[in-house]
Tab-separated table of N, CA and C in Angstrom:
chain	number	residue	atom	x	y	z
A	1	GLY	N	24.136	-9.521	52.802
A	1	GLY	CA	23.604	-9.973	54.074
A	1	GLY	C	22.473	-10.961	53.884
A	2	GLY	N	22.155	-11.710	54.925
A	2	GLY	CA	21.069	-12.683	54.836
A	2	GLY	C	19.727	-12.000	54.975
A	3	ARG	N	18.803	-12.394	54.149
A	3	ARG	CA	17.469	-11.800	54.226
A	3	ARG	C	16.575	-12.656	55.107
A	4	MET	N	15.978	-12.046	56.100
A	4	MET	CA	15.030	-12.760	56.940
A	4	MET	C	13.633	-12.547	56.373
A	5	MET	N	13.282	-13.329	55.363
A	5	MET	CA	11.952	-13.186	54.778
A	5	MET	C	11.266	-14.529	54.785
A	6	MET	N	10.037	-14.531	55.230
A	6	MET	CA	9.271	-15.759	55.183
A	6	MET	C	9.036	-16.107	53.726
A	7	ASP	N	9.162	-17.368	53.387
A	7	ASP	CA	8.888	-17.770	52.017
A	7	ASP	C	7.396	-17.976	51.874
A	8	ILE	N	6.738	-17.042	51.212
A	8	ILE	CA	5.293	-17.164	51.024
A	8	ILE	C	5.009	-17.500	49.575
A	9	GLY	N	5.869	-18.333	49.004
A	9	GLY	CA	5.645	-18.775	47.632
A	9	GLY	C	5.844	-17.638	46.657
A	10	GLY	N	6.868	-16.854	46.889
A	10	GLY	CA	7.133	-15.786	45.943
A	10	GLY	C	8.110	-14.795	46.506
A	11	HIS	N	8.247	-13.717	45.792
A	11	HIS	CA	9.261	-12.715	46.026
A	11	HIS	C	8.519	-11.419	46.293
A	12	GLY	N	8.885	-10.700	47.323
A	12	GLY	CA	8.175	-9.469	47.652
A	12	GLY	C	8.940	-8.236	47.221
A	13	VAL	N	8.250	-7.295	46.615
A	13	VAL	CA	8.844	-6.007	46.262
A	13	VAL	C	7.947	-4.913	46.825
A	14	THR	N	8.536	-4.014	47.589
A	14	THR	CA	7.809	-2.863	48.101
A	14	THR	C	8.387	-1.622	47.452
A	15	GLY	N	7.522	-0.722	47.022
A	15	GLY	CA	8.062	0.490	46.421
A	15	GLY	C	6.983	1.445	45.983
A	16	ARG	N	7.449	2.517	45.333
A	16	ARG	CA	6.573	3.597	44.891
A	16	ARG	C	6.466	3.546	43.369
A	17	ILE	N	5.237	3.664	42.886
A	17	ILE	CA	5.007	3.600	41.436
A	17	ILE	C	5.572	4.850	40.768
A	18	ILE	N	6.345	4.624	39.705
A	18	ILE	CA	6.862	5.728	38.898
A	18	ILE	C	6.013	5.899	37.641
A	19	LYS	N	5.655	4.768	37.025
A	19	LYS	CA	4.968	4.829	35.743
A	19	LYS	C	4.059	3.615	35.611
A	20	VAL	N	2.872	3.820	35.048
A	20	VAL	CA	1.903	2.742	34.858
A	20	VAL	C	1.675	2.548	33.365
A	21	GLU	N	1.814	1.310	32.897
A	21	GLU	CA	1.487	0.966	31.519
A	21	GLU	C	0.404	-0.104	31.556
A	22	SER	N	-0.094	-0.499	30.390
A	22	SER	CA	-1.244	-1.414	30.368
A	22	SER	C	-0.892	-2.787	30.931
A	23	ASP	N	0.352	-3.213	30.744
A	23	ASP	CA	0.703	-4.570	31.168
A	23	ASP	C	1.905	-4.615	32.085
A	24	ARG	N	2.342	-3.460	32.563
A	24	ARG	CA	3.451	-3.457	33.521
A	24	ARG	C	3.521	-2.110	34.219
A	25	ILE	N	4.157	-2.113	35.382
A	25	ILE	CA	4.380	-0.866	36.096
A	25	ILE	C	5.849	-0.780	36.478
A	26	LEU	N	6.334	0.442	36.526
A	26	LEU	CA	7.703	0.706	36.944
A	26	LEU	C	7.649	1.205	38.381
A	27	VAL	N	8.423	0.554	39.251
A	27	VAL	CA	8.388	0.851	40.682
A	27	VAL	C	9.797	1.205	41.141
A	28	LEU	N	9.894	2.247	41.958
A	28	LEU	CA	11.157	2.558	42.622
A	28	LEU	C	11.140	1.851	43.963
A	29	GLY	N	11.973	0.846	44.100
A	29	GLY	CA	11.971	0.018	45.301
A	29	GLY	C	12.532	0.743	46.506
A	30	ASP	N	12.325	0.134	47.674
A	30	ASP	CA	12.853	0.682	48.920
A	30	ASP	C	14.378	0.822	48.867
A	31	ASP	N	15.004	0.036	47.989
A	31	ASP	CA	16.461	0.084	47.849
A	31	ASP	C	16.885	1.107	46.798
A	32	ASN	N	15.939	1.966	46.339
A	32	ASN	CA	16.197	2.977	45.323
A	32	ASN	C	16.625	2.381	43.984
A	33	ILE	N	16.201	1.163	43.720
A	33	ILE	CA	16.449	0.529	42.427
A	33	ILE	C	15.116	0.399	41.706
A	34	GLU	N	15.095	0.796	40.434
A	34	GLU	CA	13.851	0.690	39.664
A	34	GLU	C	13.609	-0.768	39.283
A	35	LYS	N	12.357	-1.182	39.410
A	35	LYS	CA	11.988	-2.558	39.089
A	35	LYS	C	10.788	-2.535	38.166
A	36	ILE	N	10.770	-3.479	37.228
A	36	ILE	CA	9.629	-3.615	36.326
A	36	ILE	C	8.750	-4.738	36.854
A	37	ILE	N	7.473	-4.418	37.054
A	37	ILE	CA	6.496	-5.395	37.539
A	37	ILE	C	5.573	-5.712	36.376
A	38	ASN	N	5.597	-6.960	35.933
A	38	ASN	CA	4.741	-7.380	34.826
A	38	ASN	C	3.366	-7.787	35.356
A	39	ILE	N	2.319	-7.257	34.710
A	39	ILE	CA	0.939	-7.519	35.106
A	39	ILE	C	0.332	-8.466	34.086
A	40	SER	N	-0.330	-9.518	34.560
A	40	SER	CA	-1.007	-10.431	33.637
A	40	SER	C	-2.485	-10.480	33.986
A	41	SER	N	-3.221	-11.253	33.223
A	41	SER	CA	-4.666	-11.348	33.467
A	41	SER	C	-4.960	-12.023	34.796
A	42	THR	N	-3.977	-12.716	35.354
A	42	THR	CA	-4.205	-13.412	36.629
A	42	THR	C	-3.719	-12.614	37.834
A	43	THR	N	-3.075	-11.463	37.598
A	43	THR	CA	-2.587	-10.643	38.709
A	43	THR	C	-3.767	-10.056	39.476
A	44	LYS	N	-3.759	-10.231	40.780
A	44	LYS	CA	-4.804	-9.652	41.625
A	44	LYS	C	-4.276	-8.342	42.207
A	45	ILE	N	-5.071	-7.273	42.099
A	45	ILE	CA	-4.676	-5.961	42.621
A	45	ILE	C	-5.750	-5.515	43.607
A	46	TYR	N	-5.314	-5.222	44.822
A	46	TYR	CA	-6.274	-4.836	45.869
A	46	TYR	C	-5.841	-3.557	46.563
A	47	GLU	N	-6.823	-2.712	46.866
A	47	GLU	CA	-6.640	-1.610	47.816
A	47	GLU	C	-7.670	-1.837	48.912
A	48	ARG	N	-7.205	-2.089	50.118
A	48	ARG	CA	-8.062	-2.571	51.193
A	48	ARG	C	-8.807	-3.804	50.680
A	49	ARG	N	-10.138	-3.788	50.682
A	49	ARG	CA	-10.838	-4.989	50.198
A	49	ARG	C	-11.333	-4.833	48.771
A	50	ASN	N	-10.992	-3.733	48.135
A	50	ASN	CA	-11.503	-3.487	46.790
A	50	ASN	C	-10.536	-4.007	45.743
A	51	GLN	N	-11.046	-4.822	44.835
A	51	GLN	CA	-10.197	-5.273	43.741
A	51	GLN	C	-10.124	-4.179	42.682
A	52	MET	N	-8.925	-3.956	42.152
A	52	MET	CA	-8.679	-2.878	41.206
A	52	MET	C	-8.130	-3.443	39.912
A	53	LYS	N	-8.090	-2.577	38.904
A	53	LYS	CA	-7.436	-2.901	37.646
A	53	LYS	C	-6.110	-2.138	37.589
A	54	VAL	N	-5.225	-2.577	36.700
A	54	VAL	CA	-3.932	-1.891	36.591
A	54	VAL	C	-4.136	-0.422	36.221
A	55	THR	N	-5.201	-0.122	35.481
A	55	THR	CA	-5.460	1.260	35.074
A	55	THR	C	-5.878	2.138	36.255
A	56	ASP	N	-6.234	1.519	37.405
A	56	ASP	CA	-6.572	2.288	38.601
A	56	ASP	C	-5.324	2.753	39.358
A	57	LEU	N	-4.175	2.155	39.029
A	57	LEU	CA	-2.950	2.502	39.746
A	57	LEU	C	-2.437	3.849	39.253
A	58	LYS	N	-1.799	4.589	40.162
A	58	LYS	CA	-1.317	5.933	39.840
A	58	LYS	C	0.127	6.093	40.329
A	59	PRO	N	0.900	6.918	39.619
A	59	PRO	CA	2.247	7.221	40.117
A	59	PRO	C	2.194	7.777	41.541
A	60	ASP	N	3.224	7.497	42.304
A	60	ASP	CA	3.407	7.919	43.698
A	60	ASP	C	2.624	7.076	44.694
A	61	GLN	N	1.790	6.120	44.219
A	61	GLN	CA	1.199	5.183	45.172
A	61	GLN	C	2.280	4.199	45.611
A	62	ASN	N	2.180	3.777	46.860
A	62	ASN	CA	3.087	2.748	47.365
A	62	ASN	C	2.398	1.402	47.277
A	63	ILE	N	3.123	0.415	46.771
A	63	ILE	CA	2.543	-0.907	46.606
A	63	ILE	C	3.474	-1.970	47.159
A	64	VAL	N	2.869	-3.101	47.498
A	64	VAL	CA	3.613	-4.311	47.827
A	64	VAL	C	3.233	-5.341	46.767
A	65	THR	N	4.233	-5.913	46.124
A	65	THR	CA	4.002	-6.895	45.065
A	65	THR	C	4.541	-8.244	45.499
A	66	ILE	N	3.750	-9.276	45.308
A	66	ILE	CA	4.231	-10.649	45.498
A	66	ILE	C	4.266	-11.286	44.113
A	67	GLY	N	5.417	-11.830	43.752
A	67	GLY	CA	5.518	-12.444	42.440
A	67	GLY	C	6.810	-13.207	42.315
A	68	ASN	N	7.135	-13.566	41.093
A	68	ASN	CA	8.332	-14.358	40.838
A	68	ASN	C	9.205	-13.639	39.821
A	69	PRO	N	10.497	-13.464	40.140
A	69	PRO	CA	11.384	-12.816	39.185
A	69	PRO	C	11.601	-13.717	37.973
A	70	ASP	N	11.652	-13.103	36.789
A	70	ASP	CA	11.987	-13.895	35.612
A	70	ASP	C	13.490	-13.794	35.356
A	71	SER	N	13.954	-14.366	34.258
A	71	SER	CA	15.390	-14.445	34.020
A	71	SER	C	16.016	-13.072	33.812
A	72	SER	N	15.215	-12.077	33.416
A	72	SER	CA	15.780	-10.740	33.202
A	72	SER	C	15.632	-9.841	34.419
A	73	GLY	N	15.136	-10.415	35.525
A	73	GLY	CA	15.043	-9.640	36.749
A	73	GLY	C	13.744	-8.872	36.906
A	74	GLN	N	12.845	-8.987	35.935
A	74	GLN	CA	11.533	-8.380	36.097
A	74	GLN	C	10.683	-9.284	36.983
A	75	ILE	N	9.693	-8.691	37.642
A	75	ILE	CA	8.835	-9.459	38.545
A	75	ILE	C	7.509	-9.739	37.846
A	76	ASN	N	7.152	-11.005	37.760
A	76	ASN	CA	5.838	-11.379	37.237
A	76	ASN	C	4.887	-11.413	38.435
A	77	ALA	N	4.009	-10.416	38.515
A	77	ALA	CA	3.225	-10.203	39.730
A	77	ALA	C	2.065	-11.175	39.821
A	78	ASN	N	1.927	-11.802	40.992
A	78	ASN	CA	0.744	-12.602	41.296
A	78	ASN	C	-0.278	-11.759	42.049
A	79	PHE	N	0.236	-10.864	42.893
A	79	PHE	CA	-0.634	-10.124	43.804
A	79	PHE	C	-0.006	-8.758	44.056
A	80	ILE	N	-0.831	-7.713	43.999
A	80	ILE	CA	-0.360	-6.360	44.309
A	80	ILE	C	-1.311	-5.759	45.333
A	81	ARG	N	-0.746	-5.214	46.391
A	81	ARG	CA	-1.562	-4.505	47.369
A	81	ARG	C	-1.136	-3.047	47.369
A	82	VAL	N	-2.133	-2.157	47.212
A	82	VAL	CA	-1.880	-0.725	47.284
A	82	VAL	C	-1.918	-0.320	48.756
A	83	MET	N	-0.854	0.327	49.215
A	83	MET	CA	-0.777	0.731	50.612
A	83	MET	C	-1.482	2.071	50.789
A	84	PRO	N	-2.218	2.232	51.905
A	84	PRO	CA	-2.835	3.532	52.150
A	84	PRO	C	-1.770	4.597	52.311
A	85	LEU	N	-2.067	5.790	51.850
A	85	LEU	CA	-1.127	6.900	51.981
A	85	LEU	C	-1.005	7.286	53.443
A	86	ILE	N	0.222	7.401	53.899
A	86	ILE	CA	0.471	7.847	55.269
A	86	ILE	C	0.942	9.289	55.168
A	87	LEU	N	0.171	10.191	55.724
A	87	LEU	CA	0.520	11.601	55.646
A	87	LEU	C	1.441	11.940	56.810
A	88	ASN	N	2.592	12.492	56.485
A	88	ASN	CA	3.533	12.911	57.528
A	88	ASN	C	3.218	14.351	57.885
A	89	LYS	N	2.688	14.543	59.061
A	89	LYS	CA	2.322	15.911	59.461
A	89	LYS	C	3.478	16.559	60.194
């Protein structure tokens, strides 16, 4: 199907963190497909207005990543936003 996504100079991935490593994170996407997000020294990571490091990320956090897929399908992240936890009562 056609994707209705605004082109904001990159590719968006939304998902839940499965595993955090020093230079990449494994995310289970909304489509239930695991994706590797590569983190570089230029990747910006924010939770609300606070800038974070990759080591601040934890499994089960939900994130939105903006980046560019490489030839192997991994995402080279430019920007990561940690989504606030929504508690389902």
